[in-house]
PDB file of C-alpha atoms and ligand atoms in Angstrom:
ATOM      1  CA  UNK A   1       0.001  -0.057   0.208  1.00 41.00           C
ATOM      2  CA  UNK A   2       1.614   3.336  -1.097  1.00 48.00           C
ATOM      3  CA  UNK A   3       1.461   6.273   1.372  1.00 47.00           C
ATOM      4  CA  UNK A   4      -1.376   7.777  -0.661  1.00 55.00           C
ATOM      5  CA  UNK A   5      -3.769   5.045  -0.614  1.00 57.00           C
ATOM      6  CA  UNK A   6      -6.644   6.273   1.292  1.00 57.00           C
ATOM      7  CA  UNK A   7      -7.287   4.277   4.487  1.00 60.00           C
ATOM      8  CA  UNK A   8     -10.818   2.831   4.584  1.00 65.00           C
ATOM      9  CA  UNK A   9     -12.255   4.005   8.064  1.00 70.00           C
ATOM     10  CA  UNK A  10     -13.746   1.262  10.433  1.00 77.00           C
ATOM     11  CA  UNK A  11     -17.324   1.006  10.421  1.00 81.00           C
ATOM     12  CA  UNK A  12     -19.967  -0.480  12.807  1.00 84.00           C
ATOM     13  CA  UNK A  13     -20.158  -3.633  10.712  1.00 85.00           C
ATOM     14  CA  UNK A  14     -16.562  -3.938  11.056  1.00 87.00           C
ATOM     15  CA  UNK A  15     -16.878  -3.697  14.806  1.00 88.00           C
ATOM     16  CA  UNK A  16     -19.503  -6.137  14.973  1.00 86.00           C
ATOM     17  CA  UNK A  17     -17.387  -8.628  12.840  1.00 85.00           C
ATOM     18  CA  UNK A  18     -14.605  -8.307  15.579  1.00 87.00           C
ATOM     19  CA  UNK A  19     -16.865 -10.055  18.027  1.00 89.00           C
ATOM     20  CA  UNK A  20     -14.742 -12.925  19.971  1.00 82.00           C
ATOM     21  CA  UNK A  21     -11.578 -12.026  17.857  1.00 85.00           C
ATOM     22  CA  UNK A  22      -8.573  -9.933  19.022  1.00 91.00           C
ATOM     23  CA  UNK A  23      -9.652  -7.560  21.915  1.00 96.00           C
ATOM     24  CA  UNK A  24     -10.834  -4.429  20.560  1.00 97.00           C
ATOM     25  CA  UNK A  25      -8.590  -1.181  21.674  1.00 97.00           C
ATOM     26  CA  UNK A  26     -10.383   1.989  22.508  1.00 98.00           C
ATOM     27  CA  UNK A  27      -9.379   5.217  24.192  1.00 98.00           C
ATOM     28  CA  UNK A  28     -10.917   8.642  24.229  1.00 98.00           C
ATOM     29  CA  UNK A  29      -9.649  11.660  22.447  1.00 98.00           C
ATOM     30  CA  UNK A  30     -10.756  15.179  22.514  1.00 98.00           C
ATOM     31  CA  UNK A  31      -8.269  17.165  20.628  1.00 98.00           C
ATOM     32  CA  UNK A  32      -6.658  16.804  17.033  1.00 98.00           C
ATOM     33  CA  UNK A  33      -3.032  16.012  18.558  1.00 98.00           C
ATOM     34  CA  UNK A  34      -4.192  13.317  20.839  1.00 98.00           C
ATOM     35  CA  UNK A  35      -6.526  11.811  18.254  1.00 98.00           C
ATOM     36  CA  UNK A  36      -3.398  11.527  15.973  1.00 98.00           C
ATOM     37  CA  UNK A  37      -1.579   9.682  18.721  1.00 98.00           C
ATOM     38  CA  UNK A  38      -4.182   7.362  19.467  1.00 98.00           C
ATOM     39  CA  UNK A  39      -5.666   6.605  15.882  1.00 97.00           C
ATOM     40  CA  UNK A  40      -2.760   4.221  14.696  1.00 96.00           C
ATOM     41  CA  UNK A  41      -3.359   2.015  17.907  1.00 97.00           C
ATOM     42  CA  UNK A  42      -7.074   2.083  18.365  1.00 97.00           C
ATOM     43  CA  UNK A  43     -10.285   0.217  16.747  1.00 95.00           C
ATOM     44  CA  UNK A  44     -12.476   2.952  18.239  1.00 97.00           C
ATOM     45  CA  UNK A  45     -11.603   6.672  19.264  1.00 98.00           C
ATOM     46  CA  UNK A  46     -14.387   7.889  21.790  1.00 98.00           C
ATOM     47  CA  UNK A  47     -15.132  11.662  22.109  1.00 98.00           C
ATOM     48  CA  UNK A  48     -16.344  11.193  25.584  1.00 98.00           C
ATOM     49  CA  UNK A  49     -18.280  13.377  27.775  1.00 98.00           C
ATOM     50  CA  UNK A  50     -15.566  12.809  30.199  1.00 98.00           C
ATOM     51  CA  UNK A  51     -14.041  15.856  28.363  1.00 98.00           C
ATOM     52  CA  UNK A  52     -15.995  18.017  30.740  1.00 98.00           C
ATOM     53  CA  UNK A  53     -14.066  16.768  33.881  1.00 97.00           C
ATOM     54  CA  UNK A  54     -10.783  16.099  32.184  1.00 96.00           C
ATOM     55  CA  UNK A  55     -10.398  19.076  30.062  1.00 96.00           C
ATOM     56  CA  UNK A  56     -12.919  21.555  31.326  1.00 97.00           C
ATOM     57  CA  UNK A  57     -12.656  20.910  35.246  1.00 96.00           C
ATOM     58  CA  UNK A  58     -16.211  20.349  35.776  1.00 97.00           C
ATOM     59  CA  UNK A  59     -17.263  18.493  38.916  1.00 95.00           C
ATOM     60  CA  UNK A  60     -19.109  15.601  36.505  1.00 96.00           C
ATOM     61  CA  UNK A  61     -20.195  15.334  33.114  1.00 97.00           C
ATOM     62  CA  UNK A  62     -23.631  16.671  33.632  1.00 98.00           C
ATOM     63  CA  UNK A  63     -22.646  20.163  32.502  1.00 98.00           C
ATOM     64  CA  UNK A  64     -21.279  19.164  29.042  1.00 98.00           C
ATOM     65  CA  UNK A  65     -23.148  20.589  26.299  1.00 98.00           C
ATOM     66  CA  UNK A  66     -23.904  19.790  22.715  1.00 98.00           C
ATOM     67  CA  UNK A  67     -21.629  22.741  21.634  1.00 98.00           C
ATOM     68  CA  UNK A  68     -18.567  21.306  23.761  1.00 98.00           C
ATOM     69  CA  UNK A  69     -19.068  18.059  22.322  1.00 98.00           C
ATOM     70  CA  UNK A  70     -19.183  19.516  18.641  1.00 98.00           C
ATOM     71  CA  UNK A  71     -16.197  21.455  18.888  1.00 98.00           C
ATOM     72  CA  UNK A  72     -14.152  18.635  20.137  1.00 98.00           C
ATOM     73  CA  UNK A  73     -15.785  15.962  17.861  1.00 98.00           C
ATOM     74  CA  UNK A  74     -14.534  18.481  14.928  1.00 98.00           C
ATOM     75  CA  UNK A  75     -11.074  18.551  16.383  1.00 98.00           C
ATOM     76  CA  UNK A  76     -10.832  14.622  16.761  1.00 98.00           C
ATOM     77  CA  UNK A  77     -12.070  14.123  13.344  1.00 97.00           C
ATOM     78  CA  UNK A  78      -9.242  16.151  12.038  1.00 97.00           C
ATOM     79  CA  UNK A  79      -6.759  13.713  13.606  1.00 97.00           C
ATOM     80  CA  UNK A  80      -8.602  10.399  12.800  1.00 96.00           C
ATOM     81  CA  UNK A  81      -7.709   8.483   9.593  1.00 94.00           C
ATOM     82  CA  UNK A  82      -8.109   4.676  10.360  1.00 93.00           C
ATOM     83  CA  UNK A  83      -9.891   4.153  13.548  1.00 95.00           C
ATOM     84  CA  UNK A  84     -13.543   4.353  14.085  1.00 95.00           C
ATOM     85  CA  UNK A  85     -14.736   7.545  15.643  1.00 96.00           C
ATOM     86  CA  UNK A  86     -17.676   7.609  18.320  1.00 97.00           C
ATOM     87  CA  UNK A  87     -19.116  10.537  20.075  1.00 98.00           C
ATOM     88  CA  UNK A  88     -21.143  10.691  23.223  1.00 98.00           C
ATOM     89  CA  UNK A  89     -24.375  12.366  23.378  1.00 98.00           C
ATOM     90  CA  UNK A  90     -24.390  14.841  26.440  1.00 98.00           C
ATOM     91  CA  UNK A  91     -26.575  14.522  29.300  1.00 98.00           C
ATOM     92  CA  UNK A  92     -30.075  16.100  28.547  1.00 98.00           C
ATOM     93  CA  UNK A  93     -29.615  15.834  24.765  1.00 98.00           C
ATOM     94  CA  UNK A  94     -31.636  12.581  24.118  1.00 98.00           C
ATOM     95  CA  UNK A  95     -33.313  11.161  27.409  1.00 98.00           C
ATOM     96  CA  UNK A  96     -36.638  13.329  26.812  1.00 98.00           C
ATOM     97  CA  UNK A  97     -38.092  11.348  23.440  1.00 98.00           C
ATOM     98  CA  UNK A  98     -36.604   9.349  20.729  1.00 98.00           C
ATOM     99  CA  UNK A  99     -37.393  12.717  18.418  1.00 98.00           C
ATOM    100  CA  UNK A 100     -35.096  14.766  20.576  1.00 98.00           C
ATOM    101  CA  UNK A 101     -32.262  12.087  20.505  1.00 98.00           C
ATOM    102  CA  UNK A 102     -32.564  11.871  16.739  1.00 98.00           C
ATOM    103  CA  UNK A 103     -32.479  15.884  16.378  1.00 98.00           C
ATOM    104  CA  UNK A 104     -29.201  15.958  18.436  1.00 98.00           C
ATOM    105  CA  UNK A 105     -27.807  12.877  17.390  1.00 98.00           C
ATOM    106  CA  UNK A 106     -28.055  13.699  13.662  1.00 98.00           C
ATOM    107  CA  UNK A 107     -26.768  17.363  14.705  1.00 98.00           C
ATOM    108  CA  UNK A 108     -23.617  15.767  16.179  1.00 98.00           C
ATOM    109  CA  UNK A 109     -23.044  13.740  13.130  1.00 97.00           C
ATOM    110  CA  UNK A 110     -23.714  16.400  10.403  1.00 97.00           C
ATOM    111  CA  UNK A 111     -21.591  18.939  12.247  1.00 98.00           C
ATOM    112  CA  UNK A 112     -18.802  16.693  13.294  1.00 97.00           C
ATOM    113  CA  UNK A 113     -18.681  13.903  10.524  1.00 95.00           C
ATOM    114  CA  UNK A 114     -18.579  11.473  13.305  1.00 95.00           C
ATOM    115  CA  UNK A 115     -20.261   8.210  12.071  1.00 95.00           C
ATOM    116  CA  UNK A 116     -21.776   6.954  15.378  1.00 96.00           C
ATOM    117  CA  UNK A 117     -23.016   8.222  18.706  1.00 98.00           C
ATOM    118  CA  UNK A 118     -22.921   6.602  22.268  1.00 98.00           C
ATOM    119  CA  UNK A 119     -25.601   7.140  24.890  1.00 98.00           C
ATOM    120  CA  UNK A 120     -26.160   5.934  28.420  1.00 98.00           C
ATOM    121  CA  UNK A 121     -28.952   3.573  29.691  1.00 98.00           C
ATOM    122  CA  UNK A 122     -30.186   0.103  29.207  1.00 98.00           C
ATOM    123  CA  UNK A 123     -34.013  -1.133  28.935  1.00 98.00           C
ATOM    124  CA  UNK A 124     -35.264   2.445  29.390  1.00 98.00           C
ATOM    125  CA  UNK A 125     -33.076   3.589  26.378  1.00 98.00           C
ATOM    126  CA  UNK A 126     -34.152   0.844  24.135  1.00 98.00           C
ATOM    127  CA  UNK A 127     -36.777   2.359  22.330  1.00 98.00           C
ATOM    128  CA  UNK A 128     -34.662   5.542  21.504  1.00 98.00           C
ATOM    129  CA  UNK A 129     -31.739   3.219  20.368  1.00 98.00           C
ATOM    130  CA  UNK A 130     -34.146   1.277  17.977  1.00 98.00           C
ATOM    131  CA  UNK A 131     -35.686   4.806  16.824  1.00 98.00           C
ATOM    132  CA  UNK A 132     -31.942   6.158  15.981  1.00 98.00           C
ATOM    133  CA  UNK A 133     -30.637   2.978  14.302  1.00 97.00           C
ATOM    134  CA  UNK A 134     -33.748   2.698  12.176  1.00 98.00           C
ATOM    135  CA  UNK A 135     -33.084   6.285  10.947  1.00 98.00           C
ATOM    136  CA  UNK A 136     -29.502   5.730  10.085  1.00 95.00           C
ATOM    137  CA  UNK A 137     -27.763   6.678  13.456  1.00 97.00           C
ATOM    138  CA  UNK A 138     -25.433   3.840  14.781  1.00 96.00           C
ATOM    139  CA  UNK A 139     -25.534   3.480  18.307  1.00 97.00           C
ATOM    140  CA  UNK A 140     -22.994   2.438  20.961  1.00 98.00           C
ATOM    141  CA  UNK A 141     -24.761   1.736  24.120  1.00 98.00           C
ATOM    142  CA  UNK A 142     -23.286   2.241  27.771  1.00 98.00           C
ATOM    143  CA  UNK A 143     -24.518   0.430  30.745  1.00 98.00           C
ATOM    144  CA  UNK A 144     -23.412  -0.754  34.142  1.00 98.00           C
ATOM    145  CA  UNK A 145     -22.198   2.564  35.844  1.00 98.00           C
ATOM    146  CA  UNK A 146     -23.843   5.417  33.767  1.00 98.00           C
ATOM    147  CA  UNK A 147     -21.856   8.552  34.897  1.00 97.00           C
ATOM    148  CA  UNK A 148     -24.659  10.778  33.811  1.00 98.00           C
ATOM    149  CA  UNK A 149     -26.947   9.206  36.361  1.00 97.00           C
ATOM    150  CA  UNK A 150     -24.438   9.872  39.251  1.00 96.00           C
ATOM    151  CA  UNK A 151     -26.979  11.564  41.390  1.00 96.00           C
ATOM    152  CA  UNK A 152     -29.515   8.723  41.091  1.00 95.00           C
ATOM    153  CA  UNK A 153     -27.082   6.170  41.417  1.00 94.00           C
ATOM    154  CA  UNK A 154     -25.682   7.700  44.502  1.00 92.00           C
ATOM    155  CA  UNK A 155     -21.911   7.744  43.485  1.00 94.00           C
ATOM    156  CA  UNK A 156     -19.400   6.121  40.927  1.00 94.00           C
ATOM    157  CA  UNK A 157     -20.293   2.721  42.584  1.00 94.00           C
ATOM    158  CA  UNK A 158     -19.678  -0.788  40.964  1.00 96.00           C
ATOM    159  CA  UNK A 159     -23.229  -1.651  39.458  1.00 95.00           C
ATOM    160  CA  UNK A 160     -24.457  -5.195  38.777  1.00 96.00           C
ATOM    161  CA  UNK A 161     -23.639  -7.068  42.233  1.00 96.00           C
ATOM    162  CA  UNK A 162     -26.169  -9.436  43.815  1.00 93.00           C
ATOM    163  CA  UNK A 163     -29.579  -8.479  42.774  1.00 91.00           C
ATOM    164  CA  UNK A 164     -28.588  -5.893  40.408  1.00 96.00           C
ATOM    165  CA  UNK A 165     -27.126  -8.507  38.168  1.00 97.00           C
ATOM    166  CA  UNK A 166     -30.219  -9.642  36.387  1.00 98.00           C
ATOM    167  CA  UNK A 167     -31.196  -6.004  35.497  1.00 98.00           C
ATOM    168  CA  UNK A 168     -27.779  -5.413  33.937  1.00 98.00           C
ATOM    169  CA  UNK A 169     -27.991  -8.452  31.744  1.00 98.00           C
ATOM    170  CA  UNK A 170     -31.483  -7.485  30.854  1.00 98.00           C
ATOM    171  CA  UNK A 171     -30.235  -4.098  29.912  1.00 98.00           C
ATOM    172  CA  UNK A 172     -27.410  -5.625  27.715  1.00 98.00           C
ATOM    173  CA  UNK A 173     -29.860  -7.832  25.942  1.00 98.00           C
ATOM    174  CA  UNK A 174     -32.399  -4.875  25.361  1.00 98.00           C
ATOM    175  CA  UNK A 175     -29.740  -2.624  23.950  1.00 98.00           C
ATOM    176  CA  UNK A 176     -28.682  -5.378  21.657  1.00 98.00           C
ATOM    177  CA  UNK A 177     -32.220  -6.258  20.566  1.00 98.00           C
ATOM    178  CA  UNK A 178     -32.861  -2.411  19.944  1.00 98.00           C
ATOM    179  CA  UNK A 179     -29.846  -2.403  17.448  1.00 97.00           C
ATOM    180  CA  UNK A 180     -26.792  -0.955  19.360  1.00 97.00           C
ATOM    181  CA  UNK A 181     -23.434  -2.045  17.449  1.00 96.00           C
ATOM    182  CA  UNK A 182     -21.785  -2.389  20.651  1.00 97.00           C
ATOM    183  CA  UNK A 183     -22.142  -1.849  24.292  1.00 98.00           C
ATOM    184  CA  UNK A 184     -19.729  -0.471  26.929  1.00 98.00           C
ATOM    185  CA  UNK A 185     -20.092  -2.023  30.494  1.00 98.00           C
ATOM    186  CA  UNK A 186     -18.563   0.394  33.034  1.00 98.00           C
ATOM    187  CA  UNK A 187     -17.758  -0.832  36.586  1.00 98.00           C
ATOM    188  CA  UNK A 188     -19.562  -4.134  36.215  1.00 98.00           C
ATOM    189  CA  UNK A 189     -18.187  -7.232  38.289  1.00 98.00           C
ATOM    190  CA  UNK A 190     -16.226  -9.436  36.189  1.00 97.00           C
ATOM    191  CA  UNK A 191     -18.159 -12.519  36.231  1.00 97.00           C
ATOM    192  CA  UNK A 192     -21.361 -10.710  35.250  1.00 98.00           C
ATOM    193  CA  UNK A 193     -19.377  -8.958  32.306  1.00 98.00           C
ATOM    194  CA  UNK A 194     -18.366 -12.283  31.267  1.00 98.00           C
ATOM    195  CA  UNK A 195     -21.796 -13.797  31.239  1.00 98.00           C
ATOM    196  CA  UNK A 196     -22.894 -10.596  29.245  1.00 98.00           C
ATOM    197  CA  UNK A 197     -20.096 -11.023  26.730  1.00 98.00           C
ATOM    198  CA  UNK A 198     -20.917 -14.695  26.126  1.00 97.00           C
ATOM    199  CA  UNK A 199     -24.931 -13.959  25.994  1.00 98.00           C
ATOM    200  CA  UNK A 200     -24.368 -11.075  23.192  1.00 98.00           C
ATOM    201  CA  UNK A 201     -23.822 -11.019  19.725  1.00 96.00           C
ATOM    202  CA  UNK A 202     -22.460  -7.485  19.809  1.00 96.00           C
ATOM    203  CA  UNK A 203     -19.015  -6.654  21.146  1.00 97.00           C
ATOM    204  CA  UNK A 204     -18.773  -5.528  24.834  1.00 98.00           C
ATOM    205  CA  UNK A 205     -16.146  -2.850  25.673  1.00 98.00           C
ATOM    206  CA  UNK A 206     -15.234  -2.891  29.336  1.00 98.00           C
ATOM    207  CA  UNK A 207     -13.910   0.205  31.423  1.00 98.00           C
ATOM    208  CA  UNK A 208     -13.356  -1.606  34.877  1.00 98.00           C
ATOM    209  CA  UNK A 209     -15.424  -4.792  33.642  1.00 98.00           C
ATOM    210  CA  UNK A 210     -12.659  -7.414  33.772  1.00 97.00           C
ATOM    211  CA  UNK A 211     -10.529  -9.003  30.883  1.00 97.00           C
ATOM    212  CA  UNK A 212     -13.203 -11.091  29.391  1.00 97.00           C
ATOM    213  CA  UNK A 213     -14.843  -8.330  27.582  1.00 98.00           C
ATOM    214  CA  UNK A 214     -14.515  -8.171  23.577  1.00 97.00           C
ATOM    215  CA  UNK A 215     -12.485  -4.784  24.221  1.00 97.00           C
ATOM    216  CA  UNK A 216     -11.387  -2.333  26.501  1.00 98.00           C
ATOM    217  CA  UNK A 217     -11.663   1.426  26.931  1.00 98.00           C
ATOM    218  CA  UNK A 218      -9.873   3.995  28.989  1.00 98.00           C
ATOM    219  CA  UNK A 219     -10.046   7.726  29.281  1.00 98.00           C
ATOM    220  CA  UNK A 220      -6.428   8.665  27.723  1.00 98.00           C
ATOM    221  CA  UNK A 221      -5.656  11.228  30.104  1.00 97.00           C
ATOM    222  CA  UNK A 222      -6.270   8.891  32.962  1.00 97.00           C
ATOM    223  CA  UNK A 223      -3.764   6.147  31.419  1.00 97.00           C
ATOM    224  CA  UNK A 224      -1.057   8.711  30.597  1.00 97.00           C
ATOM    225  CA  UNK A 225      -1.231  10.282  34.063  1.00 96.00           C
ATOM    226  CA  UNK A 226      -2.360  13.668  32.923  1.00 95.00           C
ATOM    227  CA  UNK A 227      -5.599  13.775  34.674  1.00 92.00           C
ATOM    228  CA  UNK A 228      -4.841  13.094  38.528  1.00 86.00           C
ATOM    229  CA  UNK A 229      -8.005  14.776  40.222  1.00 86.00           C
ATOM    230  CA  UNK A 230      -8.916  11.211  41.087  1.00 82.00           C
ATOM    231  CA  UNK A 231      -8.016   7.612  39.938  1.00 87.00           C
ATOM    232  CA  UNK A 232     -10.514   4.945  39.956  1.00 90.00           C
ATOM    233  CA  UNK A 233      -9.318   1.323  40.645  1.00 93.00           C
ATOM    234  CA  UNK A 234      -9.550   0.451  37.004  1.00 95.00           C
ATOM    235  CA  UNK A 235      -7.189   2.959  35.670  1.00 95.00           C
ATOM    236  CA  UNK A 236      -3.742   1.402  35.014  1.00 96.00           C
ATOM    237  CA  UNK A 237      -1.408   4.207  34.436  1.00 96.00           C
ATOM    238  CA  UNK A 238       0.787   3.541  31.346  1.00 97.00           C
ATOM    239  CA  UNK A 239       2.766   6.872  31.568  1.00 96.00           C
ATOM    240  CA  UNK A 240       3.455   9.622  33.947  1.00 96.00           C
ATOM    241  CA  UNK A 241       3.005  12.479  31.466  1.00 97.00           C
ATOM    242  CA  UNK A 242       1.724  14.928  34.384  1.00 96.00           C
ATOM    243  CA  UNK A 243       4.936  14.732  36.339  1.00 96.00           C
ATOM    244  CA  UNK A 244       6.964  14.844  33.149  1.00 97.00           C
ATOM    245  CA  UNK A 245       5.099  18.191  32.276  1.00 97.00           C
ATOM    246  CA  UNK A 246       5.397  19.448  35.768  1.00 97.00           C
ATOM    247  CA  UNK A 247       9.217  18.911  35.624  1.00 98.00           C
ATOM    248  CA  UNK A 248       9.449  20.527  32.244  1.00 98.00           C
ATOM    249  CA  UNK A 249       7.397  23.540  33.279  1.00 98.00           C
ATOM    250  CA  UNK A 250       9.496  23.883  36.638  1.00 98.00           C
ATOM    251  CA  UNK A 251      12.644  23.920  34.438  1.00 98.00           C
ATOM    252  CA  UNK A 252      11.280  26.619  32.054  1.00 98.00           C
ATOM    253  CA  UNK A 253      10.267  28.742  35.148  1.00 98.00           C
ATOM    254  CA  UNK A 254      13.506  28.637  36.763  1.00 98.00           C
ATOM    255  CA  UNK A 255      15.452  29.345  33.612  1.00 98.00           C
ATOM    256  CA  UNK A 256      13.204  32.323  33.052  1.00 98.00           C
ATOM    257  CA  UNK A 257      13.761  33.630  36.457  1.00 98.00           C
ATOM    258  CA  UNK A 258      17.527  33.104  36.169  1.00 98.00           C
ATOM    259  CA  UNK A 259      17.540  34.956  33.162  1.00 98.00           C
ATOM    260  CA  UNK A 260      18.987  31.631  31.338  1.00 98.00           C
ATOM    261  CA  UNK A 261      16.198  31.609  28.876  1.00 98.00           C
ATOM    262  CA  UNK A 262      16.194  32.479  25.958  1.00 96.00           C
ATOM    263  CA  UNK A 263      19.769  31.816  25.080  1.00 96.00           C
ATOM    264  CA  UNK A 264      21.135  33.205  22.001  1.00 94.00           C
ATOM    265  CA  UNK A 265      20.190  30.329  19.947  1.00 95.00           C
ATOM    266  CA  UNK A 266      16.704  31.150  20.832  1.00 96.00           C
ATOM    267  CA  UNK A 267      16.885  34.741  19.967  1.00 95.00           C
ATOM    268  CA  UNK A 268      17.267  36.842  16.774  1.00 93.00           C
ATOM    269  CA  UNK A 269      20.247  39.090  15.776  1.00 89.00           C
ATOM    270  CA  UNK A 270      19.227  42.600  14.483  1.00 89.00           C
ATOM    271  CA  UNK A 271      21.324  42.632  11.320  1.00 81.00           C
ATOM    272  CA  UNK A 272      21.395  39.320   9.123  1.00 67.00           C
ATOM    273  CA  UNK A 273      24.856  39.209   7.607  1.00 66.00           C
ATOM    274  CA  UNK A 274      25.703  35.759   6.422  1.00 67.00           C
ATOM    275  CA  UNK A 275      24.471  32.304   7.301  1.00 66.00           C
ATOM    276  CA  UNK A 276      20.923  30.679   6.918  1.00 65.00           C
ATOM    277  CA  UNK A 277      17.828  32.687   7.054  1.00 61.00           C
ATOM    278  CA  UNK A 278      15.965  32.660  10.439  1.00 58.00           C
TER     279      UNK A 278
HETATM  280  O1  KIV B   1     -17.109   9.746  28.583  1.00 97.90           O
HETATM  281  C1  KIV B   1     -16.282   8.767  28.404  1.00 97.90           C
HETATM  282  O2  KIV B   1     -14.943   8.896  28.252  1.00 97.90           O
HETATM  283  C2  KIV B   1     -16.820   7.378  28.483  1.00 97.90           C
HETATM  284  C3  KIV B   1     -15.805   6.342  28.413  1.00 97.90           C
HETATM  285  C4  KIV B   1     -14.942   6.418  29.685  1.00 97.90           C
HETATM  286  C5  KIV B   1     -16.349   5.111  28.339  1.00 97.90           C
HETATM  287  O3  KIV B   1     -18.176   7.216  28.567  1.00 97.90           O
END
């Protein structure tokens, strides 16, 4: 393949076809440079509404707006060439009715170029998922811990232990029957995640849901050590970029205060005589 051969983007059907094969690799991205970094490694790149907390310093995802998602969705699309991008529907943009969900999902897709959306909820969102998929909107579902419901769930707890397991299994089956092309399982116990993964035809993407899922997703700033406000148990740090950035910024501050930066090689002479142009 030459460098100029266009790469065919991954589509929902490709993701469905990867059920039971090599685990799907998924990460979030919110900006063009990070999308460029994760794209070559990922099957799916999610513009998650976690951007509200990670980038905008909000206390939860509840304050994220359509405008924020569209802005970051456009930025991420500029950095994607081979993986499948998916964009989160923010709180309040889809729960009211299937028609409201279609209006906002189609706007997200039209304005960003994203080919699929993700929304939170199981059985109670099945009608909406069916409405969207019947009208050309591929939907990734999200069940288990659904952070947009943090106030009714009473915190960011494990969801699906004991009596709750049957309900979460029913949620999984309902979103599959409604036409979702994959489902995120967040903070569900690993035995339950494994049973759901076996029971479904669509891939399960786990976050704090054990190794038996068909794929894994993490918030990229968490796994890089860039977002350190809090750290759920399911986050493994693959880097410490926050510490590296702190050291670099500290070194810059020290050099500026000491008058050591900028050095002559970072400065411009008043008169250009010979030599290369700056
Ligand atoms: O918003 C988000 O980033 C997410 C993933 C962590 C699944 O929903």
